[in-house]
């Protein structure tokens, strides 16, 4: 390759692409050059001076993080001079460091500890007083302990460059320089906690995790965040069946290390005191705790009585797994014999898939957000409603200067770097600008549905460039619910059901014999009309309060299974903690089937077995297992060729959860509520 | 106003209007060949201007001594971006006070120099970045800029030459670090005054990422004389490798401190004895800082045969720097002088990189303890060691600027450090108090 240069690092010949930095080129040869301030994807600082290396024909040591490779460059990273530079740089760093490792959250996974261990001196020559300042709290989740800070500016950069928030800066100068909020004494930010995770030392600590545990006492479980539809992988640190921390430092998911406040801290609803621990049954008008055996028998009895004699309605969930949704619709259609099955639709995926049939347009993946050249954002405030997608488009802009076009009702964060911004819905006036792009990804929210959406697809087709679409949906498995056929008109894989059935609103309004709600709260603002109401949920929601039987369900962090992100990546949930009284919805449904004597017809209710069936039967889900099994994401592509089934209008409603709300789960998250409360008092 | 009587030994080129009545006014300036160099340059091609500058052997007067003509030639004139001129008037080097007399007494000379640079690189706008402490100079420069606008020496189509140029003053916010060119640009852009990674150098990506000529006040002030009389004539004033004159700030224990314009290559001895009127109270010379506090200190013996130019100072492992000469007599406590310097650098370190931020603070703490009688023999070696660990490893030259005097003082005046050991009082406690810590 013409643009590859040859250089020598520690005697190894290295072929690196032109423009690559020596610190990265060294990695190609398996050589680690230590650094604090250098961070992949963020701007260069050259502030920590740890990556100083010897370069032939250069009089002084050079920082490997700012030195681009060049033909014939000879670099040495392990000479006595370099070793001394590292040793004394650490000596400088430790002069004002409190060395309070025994009580520091970071102890055990601290980069400064690791560096001092590997490159540092055995003893300190510093005999003077250290600069000390008291710890400060910058927000409900962010604490700052200045003396531990080594001023690598990673937090400042991730906040400004990565998040586009610019909440952190530096005040004072010299040895008393300090990281501080840019607005007064508090952070005005997304509370995403990226600054905490990226901190190489224990200077920025999390209000949720601090002083909870030593890192090595935790078990780390990689699973998928259960809040929005972006599908971020979050690695939960657990100890004694308690979740203590969420992060994704191994960058193993589609989100890299990105997480918003929900992914990082919003797991805390799982041990809310209001969490249901035992089944409840209505006795003399009051909900009373009963055993699982009693509750399941009662549900099975009622279901059996109703088959053939009465009417069923089944409401599925945006949060439950693909396996649960698949099993539920199979149960409804084959055991209960009803097609009255639906869920709360938050984006018009059905119409999109239909409109794209036979057209050149395609569904976009998360990778497209990082790689494609142009984007059209319609309606949504991405930064608040879909933080990962917003982050990825922002990163794409920073690294590849992607052109972003924004047509939204109100000002959004993308405006700052957009090639064109427009308030309202007149995206057609951007036609000429969009036509000039080599390719385009269109992201749209629930305000584009039905005919409006078909018009949008026609517009995309008329541009004459490759166009991909993201139909924004709200929750962790909103997309999976549609894919798994939780609608009367479609079977799993968008196969037309060929039968009529009641939609969500119709079911709530109808006087059904039995309404069975699995993981949803459709009667939040309505009274039940059905004769009998069975609810599976984590909490006593408005719907559960009206139920005859409430079955306590496990949350996403307490079960195995798969979920599908809004952009179609299917990913695996991995059980992080055990439940006390609640059970995964799949088990509950399976147990009801067993009680009814219908289990044989439905097949086993283990997630693996059900997913195998999904792979065989659901179009787009025949994914390769290795990636999925090892915690990666597998792309699904259920598109093209189906018979048009017009869905009724008005069924699609997004909840428009911002950064600090997440439907029912958000109501029970202490962290999300504490942030909202802290803002109210301002 | 002038702060000192001129000396007959001076060669007054840049300072030739000093002392004239209303030397700062445009009338005086125009009456004394003012703006003639610009008119001459406006009829020359940019290459001709730059070759005159190169011929003058003018080296940057801010301290680094980089050839000015060369610097101007690095600006990509064909770049589609606008080009800018930035004047570094953030004069903060301890011992240096020449830029302020140049701006105070002859502001139009600076404006003309900037205009010539503008012609040379096709720039049409510029800033004078003046340190915030020079509040009164901002007024003087603003008045001069207004005068120049009124008389058509700034603005659109200057004197019918078809050349447009706008010049603005910009106030620094009190940071020594902003005298470093890339930190100055950050500050000019409204950001925190920390240095930038180089390359790219300002000539390619300077102010607002556009090609920029950034020089010291004195460097620009030399341009009119160079254009008017020719680069060769200016070069001839100095020595072969460094052309022209240098404004030298004599400070410390001499009889006639002040700013004197001397030919490059002027003998140090003669400068102290004749220009400066000799050592105060007939004391003996102990230490000599040739070009601002960032230069390694010379002993009296090292001053023998030394001349005020880049090479002579380099031979003695010091620097000509900015021309801020500090003269210390035999009663000076070098430990205390060193402490004062370290306090300065610790206070002014921007904090960007580790060795400078932590090193300067550490040195200051040891020196404070040491001077007050709390030193141990190991401290002496440690001081030199810390400074050597900073040297060459910091992001910008500020770390070196702190390390160099430290290293040289410990090396050359080790005995004075030993005199402070074991709780002994400072042996110079009752001597003069020029250096106050």
PDB file of C-alpha atoms in Angstrom, chain A residues 422-595:
ATOM      1  CA  UNK A 422     -34.863  23.771  10.185  1.00  0.00           C
ATOM      2  CA  UNK A 423     -37.766  24.077  12.612  1.00  0.00           C
ATOM      3  CA  UNK A 424     -40.949  22.294  11.563  1.00  0.00           C
ATOM      4  CA  UNK A 425     -41.398  19.431   9.131  1.00  0.00           C
ATOM      5  CA  UNK A 426     -40.472  20.805   5.728  1.00  0.00           C
ATOM      6  CA  UNK A 427     -37.702  18.323   4.974  1.00  0.00           C
ATOM      7  CA  UNK A 428     -38.579  18.428   1.278  1.00  0.00           C
ATOM      8  CA  UNK A 429     -36.981  21.843   0.950  1.00  0.00           C
ATOM      9  CA  UNK A 430     -33.636  20.145   1.689  1.00  0.00           C
ATOM     10  CA  UNK A 431     -34.030  18.010  -1.422  1.00  0.00           C
ATOM     11  CA  UNK A 432     -31.213  19.632  -3.422  1.00  0.00           C
ATOM     12  CA  UNK A 433     -28.758  19.547  -0.542  1.00  0.00           C
ATOM     13  CA  UNK A 434     -29.568  15.907   0.210  1.00  0.00           C
ATOM     14  CA  UNK A 435     -29.365  14.873  -3.430  1.00  0.00           C
ATOM     15  CA  UNK A 436     -25.794  16.170  -3.475  1.00  0.00           C
ATOM     16  CA  UNK A 437     -24.810  13.734  -0.711  1.00  0.00           C
ATOM     17  CA  UNK A 438     -23.305  10.368  -1.594  1.00  0.00           C
ATOM     18  CA  UNK A 439     -25.601   8.573   0.828  1.00  0.00           C
ATOM     19  CA  UNK A 440     -28.056   9.323   3.591  1.00  0.00           C
ATOM     20  CA  UNK A 441     -29.412   7.913   6.826  1.00  0.00           C
ATOM     21  CA  UNK A 442     -32.844   9.208   7.841  1.00  0.00           C
ATOM     22  CA  UNK A 443     -33.851   9.003  11.487  1.00  0.00           C
ATOM     23  CA  UNK A 444     -37.459   9.790  12.284  1.00  0.00           C
ATOM     24  CA  UNK A 445     -39.703   9.659  15.325  1.00  0.00           C
ATOM     25  CA  UNK A 446     -43.331   8.726  15.859  1.00  0.00           C
ATOM     26  CA  UNK A 447     -44.596  11.922  14.269  1.00  0.00           C
ATOM     27  CA  UNK A 448     -43.772  10.278  10.968  1.00  0.00           C
ATOM     28  CA  UNK A 449     -46.232   7.393  10.724  1.00  0.00           C
ATOM     29  CA  UNK A 450     -48.730   5.965   8.274  1.00  0.00           C
ATOM     30  CA  UNK A 451     -49.154   8.117   5.177  1.00  0.00           C
ATOM     31  CA  UNK A 452     -46.562  10.645   6.352  1.00  0.00           C
ATOM     32  CA  UNK A 453     -44.008   7.870   6.584  1.00  0.00           C
ATOM     33  CA  UNK A 454     -44.863   6.484   3.156  1.00  0.00           C
ATOM     34  CA  UNK A 455     -44.390   9.987   1.803  1.00  0.00           C
ATOM     35  CA  UNK A 456     -40.986  10.138   3.514  1.00  0.00           C
ATOM     36  CA  UNK A 457     -39.912   6.834   1.971  1.00  0.00           C
ATOM     37  CA  UNK A 458     -41.038   8.060  -1.448  1.00  0.00           C
ATOM     38  CA  UNK A 459     -38.977  11.204  -0.863  1.00  0.00           C
ATOM     39  CA  UNK A 460     -35.961   9.068   0.054  1.00  0.00           C
ATOM     40  CA  UNK A 461     -36.413   6.975  -3.078  1.00  0.00           C
ATOM     41  CA  UNK A 462     -36.594  10.101  -5.212  1.00  0.00           C
ATOM     42  CA  UNK A 463     -33.189  11.349  -4.047  1.00  0.00           C
ATOM     43  CA  UNK A 464     -31.374   8.835  -6.211  1.00  0.00           C
ATOM     44  CA  UNK A 465     -28.785   8.028  -3.531  1.00  0.00           C
ATOM     45  CA  UNK A 466     -28.581   5.071  -1.166  1.00  0.00           C
ATOM     46  CA  UNK A 467     -30.886   5.855   1.746  1.00  0.00           C
ATOM     47  CA  UNK A 468     -31.169   3.959   5.008  1.00  0.00           C
ATOM     48  CA  UNK A 469     -33.806   4.471   7.670  1.00  0.00           C
ATOM     49  CA  UNK A 470     -33.967   4.358  11.420  1.00  0.00           C
ATOM     50  CA  UNK A 471     -37.469   4.260  12.840  1.00  0.00           C
ATOM     51  CA  UNK A 472     -36.922   5.569  16.362  1.00  0.00           C
ATOM     52  CA  UNK A 473     -38.710   3.551  19.011  1.00  0.00           C
ATOM     53  CA  UNK A 474     -38.798   4.043  22.762  1.00  0.00           C
ATOM     54  CA  UNK A 475     -37.838   0.985  24.753  1.00  0.00           C
ATOM     55  CA  UNK A 476     -35.278  -1.778  25.054  1.00  0.00           C
ATOM     56  CA  UNK A 477     -37.312  -4.250  23.037  1.00  0.00           C
ATOM     57  CA  UNK A 478     -39.844  -2.078  21.220  1.00  0.00           C
ATOM     58  CA  UNK A 479     -38.408  -3.274  17.951  1.00  0.00           C
ATOM     59  CA  UNK A 480     -38.337  -6.902  19.098  1.00  0.00           C
ATOM     60  CA  UNK A 481     -42.001  -6.761  20.100  1.00  0.00           C
ATOM     61  CA  UNK A 482     -42.954  -5.908  16.532  1.00  0.00           C
ATOM     62  CA  UNK A 483     -40.488  -8.412  15.075  1.00  0.00           C
ATOM     63  CA  UNK A 484     -41.997 -11.126  17.301  1.00  0.00           C
ATOM     64  CA  UNK A 485     -45.515 -10.484  16.105  1.00  0.00           C
ATOM     65  CA  UNK A 486     -47.089  -8.745  19.083  1.00  0.00           C
ATOM     66  CA  UNK A 487     -49.655  -7.218  16.740  1.00  0.00           C
ATOM     67  CA  UNK A 488     -52.938  -8.615  15.457  1.00  0.00           C
ATOM     68  CA  UNK A 489     -52.052  -8.001  11.831  1.00  0.00           C
ATOM     69  CA  UNK A 490     -48.580  -9.540  11.809  1.00  0.00           C
ATOM     70  CA  UNK A 491     -47.092 -12.831  12.897  1.00  0.00           C
ATOM     71  CA  UNK A 492     -43.412 -13.052  13.867  1.00  0.00           C
ATOM     72  CA  UNK A 493     -41.135 -11.900  11.063  1.00  0.00           C
ATOM     73  CA  UNK A 494     -43.772  -9.582   9.557  1.00  0.00           C
ATOM     74  CA  UNK A 495     -45.811 -12.414   8.104  1.00  0.00           C
ATOM     75  CA  UNK A 496     -49.430 -11.290   7.726  1.00  0.00           C
ATOM     76  CA  UNK A 497     -51.650 -13.066  10.190  1.00  0.00           C
ATOM     77  CA  UNK A 498     -54.552 -13.031   7.774  1.00  0.00           C
ATOM     78  CA  UNK A 499     -56.920 -12.668  10.707  1.00  0.00           C
ATOM     79  CA  UNK A 500     -58.579  -9.743  12.331  1.00  0.00           C
ATOM     80  CA  UNK A 501     -57.895  -8.924  15.936  1.00  0.00           C
ATOM     81  CA  UNK A 502     -58.395  -6.120  18.398  1.00  0.00           C
ATOM     82  CA  UNK A 503     -55.738  -3.463  18.668  1.00  0.00           C
ATOM     83  CA  UNK A 504     -54.483  -2.086  21.962  1.00  0.00           C
ATOM     84  CA  UNK A 505     -57.005   0.739  22.273  1.00  0.00           C
ATOM     85  CA  UNK A 506     -59.865  -1.529  21.191  1.00  0.00           C
ATOM     86  CA  UNK A 507     -58.907  -4.156  23.753  1.00  0.00           C
ATOM     87  CA  UNK A 508     -58.884  -1.603  26.547  1.00  0.00           C
ATOM     88  CA  UNK A 509     -62.271  -0.279  25.491  1.00  0.00           C
ATOM     89  CA  UNK A 510     -63.889  -3.676  24.939  1.00  0.00           C
ATOM     90  CA  UNK A 511     -65.611  -5.707  27.619  1.00  0.00           C
ATOM     91  CA  UNK A 512     -63.374  -8.746  27.247  1.00  0.00           C
ATOM     92  CA  UNK A 513     -63.725 -11.803  29.427  1.00  0.00           C
ATOM     93  CA  UNK A 514     -60.007 -11.821  30.200  1.00  0.00           C
ATOM     94  CA  UNK A 515     -57.343  -9.163  29.699  1.00  0.00           C
ATOM     95  CA  UNK A 516     -53.790 -10.415  30.209  1.00  0.00           C
ATOM     96  CA  UNK A 517     -51.147  -7.714  30.494  1.00  0.00           C
ATOM     97  CA  UNK A 518     -47.511  -8.790  30.418  1.00  0.00           C
ATOM     98  CA  UNK A 519     -45.046  -6.057  31.400  1.00  0.00           C
ATOM     99  CA  UNK A 520     -47.076  -3.002  30.428  1.00  0.00           C
ATOM    100  CA  UNK A 521     -49.188  -0.327  32.026  1.00  0.00           C
ATOM    101  CA  UNK A 522     -51.946   0.349  29.495  1.00  0.00           C
ATOM    102  CA  UNK A 523     -54.522   1.329  32.153  1.00  0.00           C
ATOM    103  CA  UNK A 524     -52.369   4.098  33.590  1.00  0.00           C
ATOM    104  CA  UNK A 525     -55.137   6.611  33.003  1.00  0.00           C
ATOM    105  CA  UNK A 526     -58.118   4.371  32.427  1.00  0.00           C
ATOM    106  CA  UNK A 527     -60.426   2.009  34.267  1.00  0.00           C
ATOM    107  CA  UNK A 528     -60.559  -1.632  33.301  1.00  0.00           C
ATOM    108  CA  UNK A 529     -63.466  -2.888  31.267  1.00  0.00           C
ATOM    109  CA  UNK A 530     -62.534  -6.556  31.145  1.00  0.00           C
ATOM    110  CA  UNK A 531     -64.155  -9.170  33.315  1.00  0.00           C
ATOM    111  CA  UNK A 532     -60.886 -10.584  34.566  1.00  0.00           C
ATOM    112  CA  UNK A 533     -57.461  -8.922  34.581  1.00  0.00           C
ATOM    113  CA  UNK A 534     -54.135 -10.712  34.912  1.00  0.00           C
ATOM    114  CA  UNK A 535     -51.023  -8.546  35.152  1.00  0.00           C
ATOM    115  CA  UNK A 536     -47.347  -9.550  35.136  1.00  0.00           C
ATOM    116  CA  UNK A 537     -45.135  -6.698  36.293  1.00  0.00           C
ATOM    117  CA  UNK A 538     -42.293  -5.553  38.533  1.00  0.00           C
ATOM    118  CA  UNK A 539     -44.389  -3.008  40.379  1.00  0.00           C
ATOM    119  CA  UNK A 540     -47.951  -2.377  41.429  1.00  0.00           C
ATOM    120  CA  UNK A 541     -48.677  -0.070  38.520  1.00  0.00           C
ATOM    121  CA  UNK A 542     -52.011   1.617  37.881  1.00  0.00           C
ATOM    122  CA  UNK A 543     -52.914  -1.386  35.736  1.00  0.00           C
ATOM    123  CA  UNK A 544     -51.727  -3.913  38.332  1.00  0.00           C
ATOM    124  CA  UNK A 545     -53.762  -2.166  41.021  1.00  0.00           C
ATOM    125  CA  UNK A 546     -56.900  -2.961  39.048  1.00  0.00           C
ATOM    126  CA  UNK A 547     -55.954  -6.608  38.479  1.00  0.00           C
ATOM    127  CA  UNK A 548     -57.531  -9.769  39.797  1.00  0.00           C
ATOM    128  CA  UNK A 549     -54.193 -11.508  39.799  1.00  0.00           C
ATOM    129  CA  UNK A 550     -50.755  -9.882  39.794  1.00  0.00           C
ATOM    130  CA  UNK A 551     -47.718 -12.054  39.052  1.00  0.00           C
ATOM    131  CA  UNK A 552     -44.355 -10.518  40.058  1.00  0.00           C
ATOM    132  CA  UNK A 553     -41.974 -10.487  37.148  1.00  0.00           C
ATOM    133  CA  UNK A 554     -38.189 -10.450  36.984  1.00  0.00           C
ATOM    134  CA  UNK A 555     -36.514  -7.422  35.439  1.00  0.00           C
ATOM    135  CA  UNK A 556     -34.103  -7.544  32.524  1.00  0.00           C
ATOM    136  CA  UNK A 557     -31.104  -7.801  34.834  1.00  0.00           C
ATOM    137  CA  UNK A 558     -32.549 -10.895  36.472  1.00  0.00           C
ATOM    138  CA  UNK A 559     -33.077 -13.062  33.425  1.00  0.00           C
ATOM    139  CA  UNK A 560     -31.554 -14.445  30.258  1.00  0.00           C
ATOM    140  CA  UNK A 561     -32.856 -13.912  26.765  1.00  0.00           C
ATOM    141  CA  UNK A 562     -32.400 -11.608  23.819  1.00  0.00           C
ATOM    142  CA  UNK A 563     -33.600  -8.125  22.932  1.00  0.00           C
ATOM    143  CA  UNK A 564     -33.483  -6.238  19.658  1.00  0.00           C
ATOM    144  CA  UNK A 565     -32.342  -2.636  19.531  1.00  0.00           C
ATOM    145  CA  UNK A 566     -34.128   0.040  17.544  1.00  0.00           C
ATOM    146  CA  UNK A 567     -31.560  -0.397  14.798  1.00  0.00           C
ATOM    147  CA  UNK A 568     -32.106  -4.141  14.638  1.00  0.00           C
ATOM    148  CA  UNK A 569     -29.174  -5.564  16.572  1.00  0.00           C
ATOM    149  CA  UNK A 570     -30.202  -8.609  18.558  1.00  0.00           C
ATOM    150  CA  UNK A 571     -28.223  -8.898  21.759  1.00  0.00           C
ATOM    151  CA  UNK A 572     -28.212 -11.201  24.703  1.00  0.00           C
ATOM    152  CA  UNK A 573     -29.404 -10.375  28.198  1.00  0.00           C
ATOM    153  CA  UNK A 574     -27.377 -12.162  30.815  1.00  0.00           C
ATOM    154  CA  UNK A 575     -28.711 -12.698  34.291  1.00  0.00           C
ATOM    155  CA  UNK A 576     -26.678 -10.581  36.692  1.00  0.00           C
ATOM    156  CA  UNK A 577     -28.547 -11.242  39.946  1.00  0.00           C
ATOM    157  CA  UNK A 578     -31.065 -13.701  41.310  1.00  0.00           C
ATOM    158  CA  UNK A 579     -34.594 -12.715  42.255  1.00  0.00           C
ATOM    159  CA  UNK A 580     -36.311 -13.392  45.528  1.00  0.00           C
ATOM    160  CA  UNK A 581     -39.964 -13.947  44.697  1.00  0.00           C
ATOM    161  CA  UNK A 582     -40.336 -12.747  41.135  1.00  0.00           C
ATOM    162  CA  UNK A 583     -39.959 -14.930  38.061  1.00  0.00           C
ATOM    163  CA  UNK A 584     -39.006 -14.168  34.474  1.00  0.00           C
ATOM    164  CA  UNK A 585     -42.072 -13.630  32.309  1.00  0.00           C
ATOM    165  CA  UNK A 586     -41.090 -16.573  30.114  1.00  0.00           C
ATOM    166  CA  UNK A 587     -41.221 -18.882  33.100  1.00  0.00           C
ATOM    167  CA  UNK A 588     -44.532 -17.428  34.254  1.00  0.00           C
ATOM    168  CA  UNK A 589     -46.078 -17.956  30.841  1.00  0.00           C
ATOM    169  CA  UNK A 590     -44.601 -21.455  30.719  1.00  0.00           C
ATOM    170  CA  UNK A 591     -45.974 -22.311  34.133  1.00  0.00           C
ATOM    171  CA  UNK A 592     -49.438 -21.096  33.161  1.00  0.00           C
ATOM    172  CA  UNK A 593     -49.242 -23.304  30.057  1.00  0.00           C
ATOM    173  CA  UNK A 594     -48.186 -26.254  32.205  1.00  0.00           C
ATOM    174  CA  UNK A 595     -51.058 -25.662  34.619  1.00  0.00           C
TER     175      UNK A 595
END
